[in-house]
Amino acid sequence: MTVAQLSEAELLARIFPRLELSALHSAAVVLGPGDDAAIVAVPDGRTVISIDTQVQDQDFRLEWNNGYRTTGYDVGWKAAAQNLSDINAMGASATSMVVSLTMPPDTPVGWAEDLADGLTAAISKLGAGACSVAGGDLGRGRELSVTVAVLGTLDGGQPVLRSGAQEGDTLAIAGRAGWAAAGLALLESGHHVSSLPPELLSMLELQCRPEPPLEAGPLARMSGATAMMDISDGLVRDGTRLAVASHVVLDLDPGQLGRLAEPLRPAATLLGADPRAWVLGGGEDHGLLATFPAGMQVPPGFTGIGSVQACGADKAPGVTIAGRPADSVGWDHFAD
Ligand SMILES: [Mg+2]
C-alpha cells in the first residue's frame, strides 16, 4: 500500500501511535499532536532550538553502490540524531521535537511507519528519553524530505559556545570520529553489503544511524567546558570553525589521531584508504569537540586529542597537527 492510497487522517492514525513514547513522555510537552499547534513548557525561561532537513539524493540515497537499501528507520533515526546532536553541542538536553515529512505518492505506507519507528528509537536508545514528538506535518512532494526541529533546555545553566576556547585549554573529543566516513566509503564501494564482516557492517550502520554521545554535552557544560560544537562536517573543518570563533589555534596530537584511526584500519585496508583521512575529514559521526581549562581532567566520555594555542602574527586561527597546518578535507554541502 502506498501513502497515496490513504487519507492524511488515516496515515496519521498509523504514525501517531509509533511516536507515542508512553513511559518516556516528555514533561515539557503540555499539549501534543491533535490540535492546530502544540504547546511546550519552557521551565528556565529560555529554549535551545535547532532545525535540520534531510533530502533524498542530497543527504541520503535510497540505494547504494554496494546493494544496501536505506530504510525509513535509517532516515528517521538520522533525522532525530543529527538534531539531538546540535542541542547536545550547546550543553543542553532535548525536550521536544516537531517533524515535517514530505513523501512522493508512491512511498509505501510501511516506509513512513518505519521512519516514525526510527525517530522514536533514536530518541530512546541515544538517551534523549526526556524528549518527545510534540507535533508535525505530512505532505506530498517529488522526493522524500524530512525536517526536524528540536527544542532543548539548559536547566538553568549557561550554554557552551564555539567562541570560548582559551590558550592552554585541553582539546578533547567525545564519541567517534571517522566511522561514518568509513561507512560512506563502504556504501559507495563495490563490496556488496552481504560480503562485509560485522566490524565493517557496524561502520556502514553508523553512517546510516549515527550515535551522538548525548550524555556528554550537558556533562561537558557542568564540568566547565570553555567551548564546544558537534562534528558534523569533519574534525578539521568543524575544528576550524571553533578556532575562528575563539580566535585560537587547535593543535592536534598525531598520536591521538592514530589512536582514533586504529579501529578503522580493517575498512581502510579493504578499500585502500588512509583511515586518518576519515578521522580528520569525515563528518556525520556527531561526536563532540570541546575545550576544557588547562590542567583539568576531562570528564568521562572525553579523550584529550590536543591543545589550544594562541594565534600570532604567523599563526592564523585554524587547526594544526603537531604545529603543521591541517588541510580542510571535510564534507562541504556547497562543494562540487
Ligand atoms: Mg552542529
CSV table of C-alpha atoms and ligand atoms in Angstrom, one decimal:
chain,number,residue,atom,x,y,z
A,1,MET,CA,0.0,0.0,0.0
A,2,THR,CA,1.3,3.5,-0.8
A,3,VAL,CA,0.7,6.7,1.1
A,4,ALA,CA,-1.5,8.0,-1.8
A,5,GLN,CA,-4.0,5.3,-1.0
A,6,LEU,CA,-4.6,6.7,2.5
A,7,SER,CA,-6.1,10.0,3.6
A,8,GLU,CA,-3.9,12.2,5.7
A,9,ALA,CA,-6.0,11.3,8.8
A,10,GLU,CA,-5.6,7.6,8.0
A,11,LEU,CA,-1.9,7.9,7.6
A,12,LEU,CA,-1.6,10.0,10.8
A,13,ALA,CA,-3.5,7.3,12.6
A,14,ARG,CA,-0.8,4.8,11.7
A,15,ILE,CA,2.1,7.1,12.5
A,16,PHE,CA,0.9,8.7,15.8
A,17,PRO,CA,1.0,5.5,17.9
A,18,ARG,CA,4.6,5.0,16.8
A,19,LEU,CA,5.6,8.4,18.1
A,20,GLU,CA,3.9,7.9,21.4
A,21,LEU,CA,6.8,7.4,23.8
A,22,SER,CA,4.4,6.2,26.6
A,23,ALA,CA,6.5,6.0,29.7
A,24,LEU,CA,9.1,8.3,28.3
A,25,HIS,CA,6.7,11.1,27.5
A,26,SER,CA,8.2,14.5,27.8
A,27,ALA,CA,7.2,16.7,30.7
A,28,ALA,CA,7.9,19.7,28.5
A,29,VAL,CA,5.1,18.9,26.1
A,30,VAL,CA,2.0,20.5,27.6
A,31,LEU,CA,-0.1,19.7,24.5
A,32,GLY,CA,1.0,17.2,21.9
A,33,PRO,CA,-0.3,16.2,18.5
A,34,GLY,CA,-4.0,16.6,17.6
A,35,ASP,CA,-4.7,20.3,17.8
A,36,ASP,CA,-3.6,23.0,15.3
A,37,ALA,CA,-0.4,23.6,17.3
A,38,ALA,CA,1.5,22.0,20.2
A,39,ILE,CA,2.3,23.7,23.5
A,40,VAL,CA,5.7,23.3,25.1
A,41,ALA,CA,6.7,24.4,28.6
A,42,VAL,CA,10.0,26.4,29.0
A,43,PRO,CA,10.8,26.0,32.6
A,44,ASP,CA,14.0,28.1,32.7
A,45,GLY,CA,12.7,30.9,30.6
A,46,ARG,CA,14.8,30.0,27.5
A,47,THR,CA,14.7,27.3,24.9
A,48,VAL,CA,17.5,26.0,22.8
A,49,ILE,CA,16.3,25.3,19.3
A,50,SER,CA,17.7,23.8,16.1
A,51,ILE,CA,16.4,22.6,12.8
A,52,ASP,CA,17.7,20.4,10.0
A,53,THR,CA,16.4,18.9,6.8
A,54,GLN,CA,17.3,15.6,5.2
A,55,VAL,CA,16.6,15.4,1.4
A,56,GLN,CA,16.6,12.3,-0.7
A,57,ASP,CA,19.7,12.1,-3.1
A,58,GLN,CA,21.2,15.1,-1.3
A,59,ASP,CA,21.6,13.8,2.3
A,60,PHE,CA,20.7,10.2,1.8
A,61,ARG,CA,20.3,7.8,-1.1
A,62,LEU,CA,17.7,5.1,-1.1
A,63,GLU,CA,20.0,2.6,-2.9
A,64,TRP,CA,23.8,2.4,-2.7
A,65,ASN,CA,26.5,1.0,-4.9
A,66,ASN,CA,27.1,-1.9,-2.6
A,67,GLY,CA,23.5,-3.1,-2.6
A,68,TYR,CA,22.5,-1.5,0.7
A,69,ARG,CA,18.9,-0.1,0.7
A,70,THR,CA,18.3,2.8,3.1
A,71,THR,CA,15.2,2.1,5.2
A,72,GLY,CA,12.7,4.6,6.6
A,73,TYR,CA,14.0,3.5,10.0
A,74,ASP,CA,17.5,4.8,9.0
A,75,VAL,CA,16.2,8.1,7.8
A,76,GLY,CA,14.0,8.7,10.9
A,77,TRP,CA,16.9,7.7,13.2
A,78,LYS,CA,19.4,10.0,11.4
A,79,ALA,CA,17.0,13.0,11.3
A,80,ALA,CA,16.4,12.7,15.0
A,81,ALA,CA,20.1,12.0,15.8
A,82,GLN,CA,21.5,15.0,13.9
A,83,ASN,CA,19.1,17.4,15.5
A,84,LEU,CA,19.6,15.9,19.0
A,85,SER,CA,23.3,16.3,18.5
A,86,ASP,CA,23.1,20.1,17.8
A,87,ILE,CA,21.2,20.5,21.1
A,88,ASN,CA,23.9,18.3,22.8
A,89,ALA,CA,26.6,20.6,21.3
A,90,MET,CA,25.3,23.5,23.3
A,91,GLY,CA,25.4,21.5,26.5
A,92,ALA,CA,21.7,21.2,26.5
A,93,SER,CA,19.2,18.3,26.7
A,94,ALA,CA,16.4,17.9,24.2
A,95,THR,CA,12.8,18.3,25.5
A,96,SER,CA,10.6,18.0,22.3
A,97,MET,CA,10.7,17.9,18.6
A,98,VAL,CA,8.4,18.6,15.6
A,99,VAL,CA,8.7,16.7,12.4
A,100,SER,CA,7.8,17.6,8.8
A,101,LEU,CA,7.7,14.7,6.3
A,102,THR,CA,7.3,15.1,2.6
A,103,MET,CA,6.8,11.9,0.5
A,104,PRO,CA,6.2,11.0,-3.1
A,105,PRO,CA,2.7,9.5,-3.5
A,106,ASP,CA,4.2,6.0,-4.3
A,107,THR,CA,6.0,5.8,-1.0
A,108,PRO,CA,5.0,2.6,0.8
A,109,VAL,CA,3.0,3.2,4.0
A,110,GLY,CA,5.4,0.8,5.7
A,111,TRP,CA,8.3,3.2,4.9
A,112,ALA,CA,6.6,6.1,6.7
A,113,GLU,CA,5.8,3.8,9.6
A,114,ASP,CA,9.4,2.7,9.7
A,115,LEU,CA,10.5,6.3,9.7
A,116,ALA,CA,8.4,7.0,12.8
A,117,ASP,CA,9.9,3.9,14.5
A,118,GLY,CA,13.4,5.1,13.6
A,119,LEU,CA,12.7,8.6,15.1
A,120,THR,CA,11.4,7.1,18.3
A,121,ALA,CA,14.2,4.5,18.6
A,122,ALA,CA,16.9,7.2,18.2
A,123,ILE,CA,15.3,9.3,20.9
A,124,SER,CA,15.1,6.5,23.4
A,125,LYS,CA,18.2,4.5,22.5
A,126,LEU,CA,20.5,7.5,22.3
A,127,GLY,CA,19.4,8.6,25.8
A,128,ALA,CA,17.1,11.5,25.0
A,129,GLY,CA,14.2,9.9,26.8
A,130,ALA,CA,13.0,13.3,28.1
A,131,CYS,CA,12.3,14.3,24.6
A,132,SER,CA,9.1,13.5,22.7
A,133,VAL,CA,7.5,14.4,19.4
A,134,ALA,CA,5.2,17.4,20.0
A,135,GLY,CA,3.7,17.6,16.5
A,136,GLY,CA,4.4,17.6,12.8
A,137,ASP,CA,3.2,17.8,9.3
A,138,LEU,CA,2.7,15.4,6.4
A,139,GLY,CA,3.0,16.5,2.8
A,140,ARG,CA,3.5,15.2,-0.8
A,141,GLY,CA,6.4,16.1,-3.0
A,142,ARG,CA,8.6,14.8,-5.7
A,143,GLU,CA,11.2,13.4,-3.4
A,144,LEU,CA,11.5,12.3,0.2
A,145,SER,CA,12.4,15.0,2.7
A,146,VAL,CA,12.3,15.1,6.5
A,147,THR,CA,12.7,18.2,8.5
A,148,VAL,CA,13.1,18.0,12.3
A,149,ALA,CA,13.1,21.0,14.7
A,150,VAL,CA,14.2,20.2,18.2
A,151,LEU,CA,13.9,22.2,21.4
A,152,GLY,CA,16.0,21.7,24.5
A,153,THR,CA,16.8,23.0,27.9
A,154,LEU,CA,20.0,24.2,29.6
A,155,ASP,CA,18.4,23.5,33.0
A,156,GLY,CA,19.4,26.9,34.3
A,157,GLY,CA,23.0,26.6,33.1
A,158,GLN,CA,24.9,28.6,30.6
A,159,PRO,CA,25.3,27.4,27.0
A,160,VAL,CA,28.7,26.3,25.8
A,161,LEU,CA,29.6,28.3,22.7
A,162,ARG,CA,32.2,27.9,20.0
A,163,SER,CA,33.8,31.1,21.0
A,164,GLY,CA,35.1,30.4,24.5
A,165,ALA,CA,38.3,28.4,23.9
A,166,GLN,CA,41.4,29.9,25.7
A,167,GLU,CA,45.1,29.4,25.1
A,168,GLY,CA,46.4,26.5,27.2
A,169,ASP,CA,43.0,24.7,27.2
A,170,THR,CA,42.9,20.9,26.5
A,171,LEU,CA,41.1,20.0,23.3
A,172,ALA,CA,39.0,16.8,23.7
A,173,ILE,CA,36.6,14.7,21.8
A,174,ALA,CA,33.6,12.5,22.8
A,175,GLY,CA,32.1,9.9,20.6
A,176,ARG,CA,33.5,8.6,17.3
A,177,ALA,CA,35.5,10.2,14.5
A,178,GLY,CA,35.7,8.8,11.0
A,179,TRP,CA,33.4,5.8,11.5
A,180,ALA,CA,30.5,7.3,9.4
A,181,ALA,CA,33.0,8.3,6.7
A,182,ALA,CA,34.3,4.8,6.6
A,183,GLY,CA,30.7,3.6,6.3
A,184,LEU,CA,30.1,6.0,3.5
A,185,ALA,CA,33.1,4.8,1.6
A,186,LEU,CA,31.9,1.2,2.1
A,187,LEU,CA,28.4,2.1,0.8
A,188,GLU,CA,30.0,3.7,-2.3
A,189,SER,CA,32.3,0.8,-2.8
A,190,GLY,CA,31.8,-2.3,-4.9
A,191,HIS,CA,32.0,-4.5,-1.9
A,192,HIS,CA,28.5,-5.9,-1.5
A,193,VAL,CA,26.8,-5.3,1.8
A,194,SER,CA,26.3,-9.1,2.3
A,195,SER,CA,30.0,-9.7,2.0
A,196,LEU,CA,31.0,-7.4,4.8
A,197,PRO,CA,32.2,-8.8,8.1
A,198,PRO,CA,30.4,-7.5,11.2
A,199,GLU,CA,33.1,-4.9,12.2
A,200,LEU,CA,32.8,-3.2,8.8
A,201,LEU,CA,29.0,-3.5,8.8
A,202,SER,CA,28.9,-1.6,12.0
A,203,MET,CA,30.7,1.4,10.3
A,204,LEU,CA,28.1,1.3,7.5
A,205,GLU,CA,25.4,1.3,10.1
A,206,LEU,CA,26.9,4.3,11.8
A,207,GLN,CA,26.7,6.2,8.6
A,208,CYS,CA,23.0,5.3,8.3
A,209,ARG,CA,22.2,5.6,12.1
A,210,PRO,CA,24.8,7.8,13.8
A,211,GLU,CA,25.2,7.6,17.6
A,212,PRO,CA,26.0,11.1,19.0
A,213,PRO,CA,27.1,10.9,22.7
A,214,LEU,CA,24.1,12.7,24.1
A,215,GLU,CA,25.1,12.4,27.8
A,216,ALA,CA,28.5,14.2,27.0
A,217,GLY,CA,27.1,17.6,26.1
A,218,PRO,CA,25.4,18.5,29.4
A,219,LEU,CA,28.3,16.8,31.3
A,220,ALA,CA,30.8,19.0,29.5
A,221,ARG,CA,28.8,22.1,30.3
A,222,MET,CA,28.6,21.2,34.0
A,223,SER,CA,32.3,20.3,34.0
A,224,GLY,CA,33.3,23.8,32.8
A,225,ALA,CA,33.9,23.3,29.1
A,226,THR,CA,35.0,26.6,27.6
A,227,ALA,CA,33.9,25.9,24.0
A,228,MET,CA,32.1,23.1,22.2
A,229,MET,CA,30.5,22.0,19.0
A,230,ASP,CA,29.4,18.8,17.3
A,231,ILE,CA,31.4,17.3,14.5
A,232,SER,CA,29.1,17.1,11.5
A,233,ASP,CA,31.4,18.1,8.7
A,234,GLY,CA,34.7,16.7,9.9
A,235,LEU,CA,37.2,17.3,12.7
A,236,VAL,CA,39.4,19.7,10.7
A,237,ARG,CA,36.5,21.7,9.1
A,238,ASP,CA,34.5,22.0,12.3
A,239,GLY,CA,37.6,22.5,14.4
A,240,THR,CA,38.5,25.4,12.1
A,241,ARG,CA,35.1,26.9,12.8
A,242,LEU,CA,35.6,26.6,16.6
A,243,ALA,CA,39.2,28.0,16.2
A,244,VAL,CA,38.0,31.0,14.2
A,245,ALA,CA,35.1,31.7,16.6
A,246,SER,CA,37.5,31.6,19.6
A,247,HIS,CA,40.4,33.2,17.7
A,248,VAL,CA,42.8,30.4,18.6
A,249,VAL,CA,44.8,27.6,17.1
A,250,LEU,CA,43.7,24.0,17.8
A,251,ASP,CA,46.8,21.8,17.7
A,252,LEU,CA,46.0,18.0,17.3
A,253,ASP,CA,48.3,15.3,18.8
A,254,PRO,CA,49.3,12.9,15.9
A,255,GLY,CA,49.5,10.0,18.4
A,256,GLN,CA,45.9,10.6,19.4
A,257,LEU,CA,44.8,10.8,15.8
A,258,GLY,CA,46.5,7.5,15.2
A,259,ARG,CA,44.6,6.0,18.1
A,260,LEU,CA,41.3,7.3,16.7
A,261,ALA,CA,42.2,5.9,13.3
A,262,GLU,CA,43.2,2.4,14.6
A,263,PRO,CA,39.7,0.8,14.7
A,264,LEU,CA,39.0,2.0,11.1
A,265,ARG,CA,42.0,0.1,9.8
A,266,PRO,CA,40.1,-3.0,8.6
A,267,ALA,CA,37.9,-0.9,6.3
A,268,ALA,CA,40.9,1.2,5.2
A,269,THR,CA,42.8,-1.9,4.2
A,270,LEU,CA,39.8,-3.3,2.3
A,271,LEU,CA,39.3,0.0,0.4
A,272,GLY,CA,43.0,1.0,0.1
A,273,ALA,CA,42.2,4.2,2.0
A,274,ASP,CA,44.0,6.1,4.8
A,275,PRO,CA,42.0,5.9,8.0
A,276,ARG,CA,43.5,9.1,9.3
A,277,ALA,CA,41.8,11.0,6.4
A,278,TRP,CA,38.4,9.6,7.7
A,279,VAL,CA,39.3,10.8,11.2
A,280,LEU,CA,40.3,14.3,10.0
A,281,GLY,CA,37.7,14.8,7.3
A,282,GLY,CA,34.8,12.5,8.0
A,283,GLY,CA,31.6,14.1,9.2
A,284,GLU,CA,28.3,12.7,10.4
A,285,ASP,CA,29.5,10.8,13.5
A,286,HIS,CA,28.3,13.8,15.5
A,287,GLY,CA,31.0,13.4,18.2
A,288,LEU,CA,31.6,16.4,20.4
A,289,LEU,CA,34.7,18.6,20.1
A,290,ALA,CA,35.2,20.6,23.3
A,291,THR,CA,37.9,22.5,25.2
A,292,PHE,CA,38.5,22.4,28.9
A,293,PRO,CA,40.6,24.6,31.2
A,294,ALA,CA,44.3,23.8,31.4
A,295,GLY,CA,45.2,21.2,34.0
A,296,MET,CA,41.6,19.9,34.4
A,297,GLN,CA,40.9,16.2,34.0
A,298,VAL,CA,38.5,15.9,31.0
A,299,PRO,CA,35.1,14.5,32.0
A,300,PRO,CA,34.2,10.8,31.5
A,301,GLY,CA,33.5,10.1,27.8
A,302,PHE,CA,36.0,12.7,26.6
A,303,THR,CA,39.6,12.0,25.4
A,304,GLY,CA,42.2,14.6,25.1
A,305,ILE,CA,43.4,15.0,21.5
A,306,GLY,CA,45.4,18.2,21.5
A,307,SER,CA,45.7,21.7,23.0
A,308,VAL,CA,44.6,25.2,22.4
A,309,GLN,CA,47.3,27.7,21.3
A,310,ALA,CA,47.4,31.4,20.9
A,311,CYS,CA,47.2,33.0,17.4
A,312,GLY,CA,50.2,35.1,16.4
A,313,ALA,CA,51.5,37.2,13.5
A,314,ASP,CA,52.5,34.0,11.7
A,315,LYS,CA,49.7,31.8,13.1
A,316,ALA,CA,46.1,32.4,11.9
A,317,PRO,CA,43.1,30.8,13.7
A,318,GLY,CA,42.8,27.2,12.5
A,319,VAL,CA,43.7,23.6,13.1
A,320,THR,CA,47.3,22.2,13.1
A,321,ILE,CA,48.7,18.8,13.6
A,322,ALA,CA,51.9,18.9,15.8
A,323,GLY,CA,52.3,22.6,14.6
A,324,ARG,CA,51.7,22.0,10.9
A,325,PRO,CA,48.5,23.3,9.2
A,326,ALA,CA,45.9,20.5,8.7
A,327,ASP,CA,44.2,20.7,5.3
A,328,SER,CA,40.5,21.1,5.5
A,329,VAL,CA,39.2,17.9,4.0
A,330,GLY,CA,35.7,17.6,5.4
A,331,TRP,CA,32.5,17.4,3.5
A,332,ASP,CA,31.2,20.7,2.2
A,333,HIS,CA,27.5,20.9,1.3
A,334,PHE,CA,28.2,23.5,-1.3
A,335,ALA,CA,31.2,21.9,-2.9
A,336,ASP,CA,31.1,20.3,-6.4
B,1,MG,MG,26.2,21.2,14.7
